[in-house]
Tab-separated table of C-alpha atoms in Angstrom:
chain	number	residue	atom	x	y	z
A	5	UNK	CA	-6.646	-6.872	-31.057
A	6	UNK	CA	-6.473	-9.653	-29.082
A	7	UNK	CA	-5.046	-10.369	-25.161
A	8	UNK	CA	-2.361	-12.806	-26.584
A	9	UNK	CA	-1.811	-9.667	-29.928
A	10	UNK	CA	-1.963	-7.050	-26.487
A	11	UNK	CA	1.100	-9.862	-24.829
A	12	UNK	CA	3.416	-10.387	-27.698
A	13	UNK	CA	3.335	-6.770	-28.992
A	14	UNK	CA	5.026	-5.372	-26.125
A	15	UNK	CA	9.190	-5.355	-25.460
A	16	UNK	CA	10.909	-7.137	-23.323
A	17	UNK	CA	10.462	-5.438	-19.714
A	18	UNK	CA	6.419	-4.693	-20.609
A	19	UNK	CA	5.882	-8.557	-20.454
A	20	UNK	CA	2.570	-9.922	-19.461
A	21	UNK	CA	3.239	-13.617	-19.946
A	22	UNK	CA	1.811	-15.044	-16.838
A	23	UNK	CA	5.419	-16.779	-16.623
A	24	UNK	CA	7.333	-14.096	-17.679
A	25	UNK	CA	9.585	-13.017	-14.359
A	26	UNK	CA	7.818	-11.858	-11.898
A	27	UNK	CA	9.175	-7.987	-11.325
A	28	UNK	CA	6.907	-7.531	-13.676
A	29	UNK	CA	4.842	-3.547	-15.134
A	30	UNK	CA	2.036	-4.048	-12.757
A	31	UNK	CA	3.515	-6.020	-9.364
A	32	UNK	CA	6.351	-3.224	-9.167
A	33	UNK	CA	5.407	-0.333	-10.409
A	34	UNK	CA	2.987	1.495	-8.137
A	35	UNK	CA	4.281	-0.432	-5.023
A	36	UNK	CA	8.344	-0.842	-5.367
A	37	UNK	CA	9.753	2.526	-6.190
A	38	UNK	CA	7.983	3.192	-2.752
A	39	UNK	CA	8.377	-0.228	-0.459
A	40	UNK	CA	12.151	-0.552	-1.711
A	41	UNK	CA	13.861	2.045	-3.325
A	42	UNK	CA	16.479	1.730	-0.968
A	43	UNK	CA	18.728	3.254	1.947
A	44	UNK	CA	20.393	6.092	0.014
A	45	UNK	CA	17.017	7.824	-1.476
A	46	UNK	CA	15.830	7.485	2.062
A	47	UNK	CA	18.736	9.102	3.216
A	48	UNK	CA	17.332	12.015	1.290
A	49	UNK	CA	13.313	12.573	0.940
A	50	UNK	CA	11.904	9.685	2.390
A	51	UNK	CA	14.100	11.049	5.666
A	52	UNK	CA	12.996	14.852	5.719
A	53	UNK	CA	8.908	14.580	4.175
A	54	UNK	CA	6.833	15.232	6.781
A	55	UNK	CA	3.836	11.653	7.518
A	56	UNK	CA	0.506	13.414	8.584
A	57	UNK	CA	-0.404	10.468	11.437
A	58	UNK	CA	-2.339	10.221	14.566
A	59	UNK	CA	0.218	9.844	17.890
A	60	UNK	CA	-1.150	8.049	21.037
A	61	UNK	CA	0.870	8.422	24.502
A	62	UNK	CA	2.337	6.453	27.064
A	63	UNK	CA	-1.319	7.230	28.831
A	64	UNK	CA	-3.844	6.648	26.537
A	65	UNK	CA	-3.696	9.853	24.385
A	66	UNK	CA	-4.289	10.366	21.190
A	67	UNK	CA	-3.010	13.838	19.378
A	68	UNK	CA	-2.284	14.362	15.610
A	69	UNK	CA	0.766	14.599	14.325
A	70	UNK	CA	3.580	16.093	11.737
A	71	UNK	CA	6.705	13.213	11.898
A	72	UNK	CA	9.758	12.424	9.357
A	73	UNK	CA	10.502	9.591	9.409
A	74	UNK	CA	13.896	10.079	11.725
A	75	UNK	CA	11.772	11.450	14.390
A	76	UNK	CA	9.459	8.478	14.396
A	77	UNK	CA	12.095	6.085	14.612
A	78	UNK	CA	13.179	8.665	17.961
A	79	UNK	CA	10.684	7.188	20.242
A	80	UNK	CA	9.812	10.039	22.592
A	81	UNK	CA	7.768	9.308	26.185
A	82	UNK	CA	7.047	6.026	24.934
A	83	UNK	CA	4.977	7.997	22.269
A	84	UNK	CA	3.914	5.110	18.709
A	85	UNK	CA	1.836	6.381	15.836
A	86	UNK	CA	-1.148	5.007	15.391
A	87	UNK	CA	-0.903	2.515	12.121
A	88	UNK	CA	-4.840	1.461	9.827
A	89	UNK	CA	-4.468	-1.324	7.855
A	90	UNK	CA	-7.360	-2.851	5.199
A	91	UNK	CA	-9.487	-5.787	4.830
A	92	UNK	CA	-6.269	-7.017	3.278
A	93	UNK	CA	-3.973	-6.267	6.149
A	94	UNK	CA	-2.060	-3.761	4.202
A	95	UNK	CA	-0.831	0.228	5.597
A	96	UNK	CA	-2.645	2.922	4.837
A	97	UNK	CA	-3.325	6.922	4.777
A	98	UNK	CA	0.207	8.729	5.986
A	99	UNK	CA	1.029	6.154	8.009
A	100	UNK	CA	1.879	3.984	5.015
A	101	UNK	CA	3.891	5.991	3.835
A	102	UNK	CA	5.894	6.165	7.364
A	103	UNK	CA	5.784	2.656	8.211
A	104	UNK	CA	7.433	2.289	4.649
A	105	UNK	CA	10.221	4.577	5.626
A	106	UNK	CA	10.864	3.571	8.741
A	107	UNK	CA	10.796	0.009	8.195
A	108	UNK	CA	13.100	0.679	4.729
A	109	UNK	CA	16.176	2.282	7.418
A	110	UNK	CA	15.795	-0.801	9.753
A	111	UNK	CA	17.093	-3.591	6.592
A	112	UNK	CA	19.510	-1.175	5.938
A	113	UNK	CA	20.674	-1.125	9.054
A	114	UNK	CA	23.658	-3.881	8.564
A	115	UNK	CA	24.636	-3.787	12.205
A	116	UNK	CA	21.013	-4.663	13.601
A	117	UNK	CA	20.841	-7.661	10.546
A	118	UNK	CA	24.151	-8.339	9.115
A	119	UNK	CA	25.207	-8.374	5.592
A	120	UNK	CA	26.714	-11.873	5.932
A	121	UNK	CA	24.336	-14.091	5.193
A	122	UNK	CA	23.402	-16.082	0.926
A	123	UNK	CA	19.726	-15.121	1.973
A	124	UNK	CA	17.620	-13.465	4.127
A	125	UNK	CA	15.681	-17.152	5.767
A	126	UNK	CA	19.209	-16.511	7.375
A	127	UNK	CA	18.964	-12.967	9.414
A	128	UNK	CA	18.145	-14.790	12.717
A	129	UNK	CA	17.810	-11.055	14.960
A	130	UNK	CA	14.215	-10.432	12.621
A	131	UNK	CA	11.472	-11.141	15.841
A	132	UNK	CA	14.597	-9.199	18.063
A	133	UNK	CA	14.486	-5.920	15.361
A	134	UNK	CA	10.320	-6.525	14.745
A	135	UNK	CA	9.691	-6.699	18.794
A	136	UNK	CA	12.134	-3.672	19.733
A	137	UNK	CA	12.474	-1.536	16.893
A	138	UNK	CA	8.481	-2.195	14.768
A	139	UNK	CA	6.153	-2.318	17.553
A	140	UNK	CA	7.789	0.193	19.728
A	141	UNK	CA	7.434	2.587	17.072
A	142	UNK	CA	4.478	1.173	16.197
A	143	UNK	CA	0.540	1.009	17.951
A	144	UNK	CA	-1.918	-2.080	16.399
A	145	UNK	CA	-3.287	-5.017	17.241
A	146	UNK	CA	-1.526	-8.004	15.458
A	147	UNK	CA	-3.937	-10.368	13.382
A	148	UNK	CA	-4.322	-13.592	14.372
A	149	UNK	CA	-2.961	-15.185	11.450
A	150	UNK	CA	0.224	-13.019	11.531
A	151	UNK	CA	-0.048	-11.395	7.874
A	152	UNK	CA	0.381	-7.757	10.022
A	153	UNK	CA	4.405	-9.368	11.180
A	154	UNK	CA	4.952	-11.651	8.184
A	155	UNK	CA	4.648	-8.625	5.887
A	156	UNK	CA	6.094	-6.687	7.046
A	157	UNK	CA	9.707	-8.597	7.696
A	158	UNK	CA	9.160	-8.411	3.831
A	159	UNK	CA	9.529	-5.172	2.972
A	160	UNK	CA	12.529	-5.715	5.517
A	161	UNK	CA	14.481	-8.345	4.244
A	162	UNK	CA	13.732	-6.928	0.205
A	163	UNK	CA	15.194	-3.781	1.682
A	164	UNK	CA	18.329	-5.283	2.874
A	165	UNK	CA	18.442	-7.393	-0.402
A	166	UNK	CA	18.599	-4.517	-2.440
A	167	UNK	CA	20.672	-2.376	-0.293
A	168	UNK	CA	22.985	-4.488	-0.406
A	169	UNK	CA	23.349	-4.037	-4.615
A	170	UNK	CA	23.501	-0.437	-4.171
A	171	UNK	CA	26.590	-1.426	-1.410
A	172	UNK	CA	28.754	-2.947	-3.778
A	173	UNK	CA	28.261	-1.161	-7.069
A	174	UNK	CA	29.388	1.945	-4.597
A	175	UNK	CA	31.604	0.199	-2.148
A	176	UNK	CA	33.172	-2.171	-4.264
A	177	UNK	CA	35.966	-0.841	-6.437
A	178	UNK	CA	37.121	-3.602	-8.944
A	179	UNK	CA	40.683	-1.805	-9.785
A	180	UNK	CA	41.345	-1.999	-5.504
A	181	UNK	CA	43.356	-4.676	-3.776
A	182	UNK	CA	41.319	-6.161	-1.341
A	183	UNK	CA	42.486	-4.523	1.435
A	184	UNK	CA	41.854	-0.984	0.081
A	185	UNK	CA	38.402	-2.237	-0.963
A	186	UNK	CA	37.706	-3.368	3.235
A	187	UNK	CA	39.276	-0.317	4.273
A	188	UNK	CA	36.445	1.314	1.726
A	189	UNK	CA	33.676	-0.756	3.113
A	190	UNK	CA	30.893	1.112	3.638
A	191	UNK	CA	29.905	2.967	7.874
A	192	UNK	CA	29.007	0.483	10.249
A	193	UNK	CA	29.356	-2.378	9.026
A	194	UNK	CA	32.170	-4.770	10.191
A	195	UNK	CA	35.240	-5.585	8.695
A	196	UNK	CA	34.808	-8.997	8.756
A	197	UNK	CA	31.404	-8.744	7.623
A	198	UNK	CA	32.318	-6.628	4.384
A	199	UNK	CA	34.934	-9.543	3.787
A	200	UNK	CA	32.099	-11.702	3.123
A	201	UNK	CA	29.875	-10.340	1.222
A	202	UNK	CA	32.816	-9.326	-1.609
A	203	UNK	CA	34.265	-13.335	-1.980
A	204	UNK	CA	30.101	-14.088	-1.891
A	205	UNK	CA	29.781	-11.334	-4.691
A	206	UNK	CA	32.115	-12.266	-6.172
A	207	UNK	CA	31.332	-15.732	-7.170
A	208	UNK	CA	29.343	-15.372	-10.813
A	209	UNK	CA	26.241	-16.939	-10.851
A	210	UNK	CA	25.696	-14.595	-7.786
A	211	UNK	CA	27.304	-12.327	-9.487
A	212	UNK	CA	25.295	-12.329	-12.262
A	213	UNK	CA	21.769	-12.533	-11.457
A	214	UNK	CA	22.333	-9.773	-8.547
A	215	UNK	CA	23.875	-7.759	-11.332
A	216	UNK	CA	20.108	-8.576	-13.875
A	217	UNK	CA	18.029	-8.149	-10.922
A	218	UNK	CA	19.395	-4.734	-10.928
A	219	UNK	CA	19.215	-4.185	-14.633
A	220	UNK	CA	15.838	-5.492	-14.329
A	221	UNK	CA	14.307	-2.900	-11.895
A	222	UNK	CA	16.100	-0.011	-13.561
A	223	UNK	CA	14.020	-0.099	-17.174
A	224	UNK	CA	11.114	-0.248	-14.598
A	225	UNK	CA	11.489	3.138	-13.046
A	226	UNK	CA	10.050	5.063	-15.739
A	227	UNK	CA	7.181	3.616	-16.840
A	228	UNK	CA	4.163	5.042	-15.017
A	229	UNK	CA	3.292	7.729	-12.994
A	230	UNK	CA	2.306	6.317	-9.612
A	231	UNK	CA	4.190	9.037	-7.865
A	232	UNK	CA	5.889	6.988	-4.730
A	233	UNK	CA	2.745	6.271	-3.218
A	234	UNK	CA	1.745	1.900	-2.615
A	235	UNK	CA	-0.677	0.156	-4.183
A	236	UNK	CA	-2.827	0.008	-0.915
A	237	UNK	CA	-2.593	3.594	-0.245
A	238	UNK	CA	-3.330	4.991	-4.094
A	239	UNK	CA	-6.435	2.115	-4.311
A	240	UNK	CA	-8.306	3.599	-0.697
A	241	UNK	CA	-8.159	7.191	-1.524
A	242	UNK	CA	-8.882	6.675	-5.337
A	243	UNK	CA	-12.382	4.957	-3.559
A	244	UNK	CA	-12.882	7.845	-1.184
A	245	UNK	CA	-13.170	10.505	-3.798
A	246	UNK	CA	-15.237	8.301	-6.146
A	247	UNK	CA	-17.511	7.377	-3.692
A	248	UNK	CA	-16.808	4.627	-4.534
A	249	UNK	CA	-14.720	0.878	-5.348
A	250	UNK	CA	-11.889	1.266	-7.262
A	251	UNK	CA	-10.823	-1.381	-9.027
A	252	UNK	CA	-7.111	-1.923	-9.865
A	253	UNK	CA	-7.877	-2.717	-13.879
A	254	UNK	CA	-9.611	1.726	-13.763
A	255	UNK	CA	-6.404	2.525	-10.814
A	256	UNK	CA	-4.022	0.402	-13.680
A	257	UNK	CA	-5.483	3.144	-16.423
A	258	UNK	CA	-5.217	6.094	-14.270
A	259	UNK	CA	-1.349	5.591	-13.152
A	260	UNK	CA	-0.730	5.034	-16.600
A	261	UNK	CA	-1.441	8.195	-17.714
A	262	UNK	CA	-0.110	12.081	-17.998
A	263	UNK	CA	-1.785	15.092	-16.569
A	264	UNK	CA	-3.537	15.825	-19.898
A	265	UNK	CA	-5.252	12.406	-20.263
A	266	UNK	CA	-2.951	10.808	-23.286
A	267	UNK	CA	-0.905	7.691	-21.697
A	268	UNK	CA	2.648	7.359	-21.539
A	269	UNK	CA	3.602	5.762	-24.319
A	270	UNK	CA	2.310	2.941	-26.770
A	271	UNK	CA	2.831	-0.016	-25.521
A	272	UNK	CA	0.529	0.765	-21.920
A	273	UNK	CA	-2.128	2.749	-24.545
A	274	UNK	CA	-2.859	-0.146	-25.651
A	275	UNK	CA	-3.327	-2.459	-22.600
A	276	UNK	CA	-5.263	0.632	-21.245
A	277	UNK	CA	-7.142	0.657	-23.794
A	278	UNK	CA	-8.211	-3.941	-23.986
A	279	UNK	CA	-9.123	-2.823	-19.756
A	280	UNK	CA	-11.091	-0.947	-20.853
A	281	UNK	CA	-13.113	-2.466	-23.582
A	282	UNK	CA	-13.098	-5.194	-21.421
A	283	UNK	CA	-14.935	-3.235	-18.588
A	284	UNK	CA	-17.062	-1.847	-21.344
A	285	UNK	CA	-18.275	-5.327	-21.393
A	286	UNK	CA	-18.640	-6.863	-18.551
A	287	UNK	CA	-19.754	-4.545	-15.663
A	288	UNK	CA	-18.440	-7.230	-13.214
A	289	UNK	CA	-14.309	-7.248	-14.653
A	290	UNK	CA	-14.656	-3.640	-12.700
A	291	UNK	CA	-14.794	-5.824	-9.632
A	292	UNK	CA	-11.315	-7.451	-7.924
A	293	UNK	CA	-11.440	-11.163	-8.760
A	294	UNK	CA	-9.850	-14.339	-10.810
A	295	UNK	CA	-10.979	-12.485	-13.854
A	296	UNK	CA	-10.949	-9.250	-13.269
A	297	UNK	CA	-10.156	-7.478	-16.329
A	298	UNK	CA	-6.712	-7.523	-15.037
A	299	UNK	CA	-6.382	-10.586	-14.517
A	300	UNK	CA	-8.009	-11.130	-18.244
A	301	UNK	CA	-5.432	-8.860	-19.908
A	302	UNK	CA	-2.169	-9.650	-17.666
A	303	UNK	CA	-2.510	-13.719	-17.481
A	304	UNK	CA	-3.130	-16.047	-13.707
A	305	UNK	CA	-2.102	-14.588	-11.182
A	306	UNK	CA	0.975	-16.014	-9.178
A	307	UNK	CA	1.116	-17.829	-6.144
A	308	UNK	CA	2.575	-15.573	-3.709
A	309	UNK	CA	1.920	-12.248	-5.157
A	310	UNK	CA	-1.542	-10.880	-6.519
A	311	UNK	CA	-1.148	-7.590	-9.336
A	312	UNK	CA	-2.376	-4.737	-8.298
A	313	UNK	CA	-2.816	-4.864	-4.917
A	314	UNK	CA	0.373	-4.538	-3.721
A	315	UNK	CA	2.797	-5.503	-1.363
A	316	UNK	CA	2.021	-8.125	1.019
A	317	UNK	CA	-1.761	-9.803	0.249
A	318	UNK	CA	-0.980	-13.683	-1.784
A	319	UNK	CA	-4.051	-15.108	-3.749
A	320	UNK	CA	-5.572	-17.399	-1.119
A	321	UNK	CA	-5.927	-14.662	1.359
A	322	UNK	CA	-8.378	-12.679	-1.256
A	323	UNK	CA	-8.878	-15.424	-3.349
A	324	UNK	CA	-9.715	-18.634	-0.552
A	325	UNK	CA	-7.557	-21.104	-0.050
A	326	UNK	CA	-8.240	-22.227	-3.139
A	327	UNK	CA	-7.687	-20.099	-5.214
A	328	UNK	CA	-5.998	-21.214	-8.117
A	329	UNK	CA	-7.854	-24.296	-8.649
A	330	UNK	CA	-10.121	-23.620	-12.313
A	331	UNK	CA	-13.205	-25.268	-10.771
A	332	UNK	CA	-13.301	-22.888	-7.423
A	333	UNK	CA	-12.371	-19.704	-9.562
A	334	UNK	CA	-16.541	-19.236	-11.091
A	335	UNK	CA	-17.429	-19.705	-7.072
A	336	UNK	CA	-15.150	-17.112	-6.308
A	337	UNK	CA	-15.933	-14.731	-8.540
A	338	UNK	CA	-19.284	-15.172	-8.202
A	339	UNK	CA	-19.277	-14.866	-4.717
A	340	UNK	CA	-17.246	-11.866	-4.507
A	341	UNK	CA	-20.154	-10.104	-6.731
A	342	UNK	CA	-22.814	-11.058	-4.158
A	343	UNK	CA	-20.890	-9.231	-1.676
A	344	UNK	CA	-20.016	-6.034	-3.237
A	345	UNK	CA	-23.658	-5.744	-4.055
A	346	UNK	CA	-24.505	-6.477	-0.946
A	347	UNK	CA	-21.965	-3.966	0.637
A	348	UNK	CA	-23.460	-1.330	-1.954
A	349	UNK	CA	-26.973	-2.263	-1.193
A	350	UNK	CA	-25.990	-1.099	2.251
A	351	UNK	CA	-24.706	2.269	1.224
A	352	UNK	CA	-27.962	2.587	-0.224
A	353	UNK	CA	-30.189	1.928	2.227
A	354	UNK	CA	-28.161	4.421	4.978
A	355	UNK	CA	-28.333	7.369	2.355
A	356	UNK	CA	-32.081	6.934	2.415
A	357	UNK	CA	-32.354	6.762	6.178
A	358	UNK	CA	-30.083	9.931	6.187
A	359	UNK	CA	-31.579	11.521	4.104
A	360	UNK	CA	-35.372	10.711	6.057
A	361	UNK	CA	-33.740	11.670	9.316
A	362	UNK	CA	-32.314	15.025	7.561
A	363	UNK	CA	-36.150	15.109	6.150
A	364	UNK	CA	-38.142	14.626	10.037
A	365	UNK	CA	-35.401	16.850	11.289
A	366	UNK	CA	-36.138	19.879	9.197
A	367	UNK	CA	-40.196	18.952	9.697
A	368	UNK	CA	-38.859	19.010	13.491
A	369	UNK	CA	-37.929	21.598	12.902
A	370	UNK	CA	-40.981	23.771	11.533
A	371	UNK	CA	-43.400	22.732	13.555
A	372	UNK	CA	-41.702	24.667	16.271
A	373	UNK	CA	-41.221	27.523	14.456
A	374	UNK	CA	-44.645	27.528	14.073
A	375	UNK	CA	-45.766	26.128	18.560
A	376	UNK	CA	-43.510	30.012	18.806
A	377	UNK	CA	-45.090	31.852	16.747
A	378	UNK	CA	-48.605	30.952	18.188
A	379	UNK	CA	-47.836	31.452	22.028
A	380	UNK	CA	-46.306	34.666	20.556
A	381	UNK	CA	-49.652	35.697	19.439
A	382	UNK	CA	-52.396	34.513	21.901
A	383	UNK	CA	-49.978	36.284	24.358
A	384	UNK	CA	-49.873	39.716	22.822
A	385	UNK	CA	-53.405	39.502	22.789
A	386	UNK	CA	-52.937	38.005	26.344
A	387	UNK	CA	-54.865	35.086	26.898
A	388	UNK	CA	-53.530	31.483	27.284
A	389	UNK	CA	-53.726	29.235	24.891
A	390	UNK	CA	-56.572	26.177	25.202
A	391	UNK	CA	-56.153	23.312	26.402
A	392	UNK	CA	-56.909	21.578	23.518
A	393	UNK	CA	-54.054	22.790	21.133
A	394	UNK	CA	-51.934	23.485	24.670
A	395	UNK	CA	-51.564	20.072	24.818
A	396	UNK	CA	-51.296	18.598	20.784
A	397	UNK	CA	-47.848	20.777	21.263
A	398	UNK	CA	-46.851	19.554	24.934
A	399	UNK	CA	-47.431	22.697	26.344
A	400	UNK	CA	-49.729	21.661	29.653
A	401	UNK	CA	-47.883	22.005	32.197
């Protein structure tokens, strides 16, 4: 089955066309159920679940802790949660789960980010919340390009936008009068702010667009087995478990299979089999590049996001500033391949060196045992070691 036939045979919500809506299967499934599940779900499992993290006190003491999202936001005695990031500036480990929950709650706090704005870019309090909340809860070094901050603000913005849709569906009653709907507004939201939002949502074009997004997302929430972990966390854990770098094609297949090894549906099987076919024919397609198995099946990357690597990284960050230029693709791919080969070679040399060190330590231990036995035998006979033997064993005083 060709790539085009795979793409054209799938139903609308599994559209693999490169020009399809940004909310594609591989983009949204693994990441968004965790990164932007909204205030309503965060008040449940996410705010009560405990995450194993490390904290740092005001005096610099680092220690392990298990914290819920609510506890993380309390910030007692200047304590902060230590964040870890991968090379793509994505948070990893349990800390990533805690960070996601905190950013979600902050983004859905309309006391910090007013609901009465047409878009996230019009919000003027983003830097204030980032500095006074995020940086006071978490301990991390910012990168010189500002990518970490940008991704955190983007995550809060996503929560801000999606929670607005849920609040409207939950609190707005079409049969109510304007005054009744104002009285029925969500807790913590200013009356006039809610009035503005209801007027804004009443605009036909905006209302239709928002409703469409909600429907699109609801169709996608049952098409993977990736749980609530972000892609960055899953790929880190899988790579550690396998002892090698796990590609995005391999991970796509894994999260689209059931526990018994079968695919979740026929569409996923068609895609997974195509990925496997490509990777069997070309080993290099397993490694992240602009021409890996995922790129060949799903098509060219969009400017703002790379499929299957999680929330944050863009093509230019992963593949270079000229990532969309076809002439530069082969060079970038070759560079990536050589980099991975060198990394594998380095790991191999480290293992060899470790084996040699272990063998030398074992030989040294055997020699010590033999020396002790020799000294013991001479002492039993009331004699001293001959000078030439003692010099060789290092026992000449």
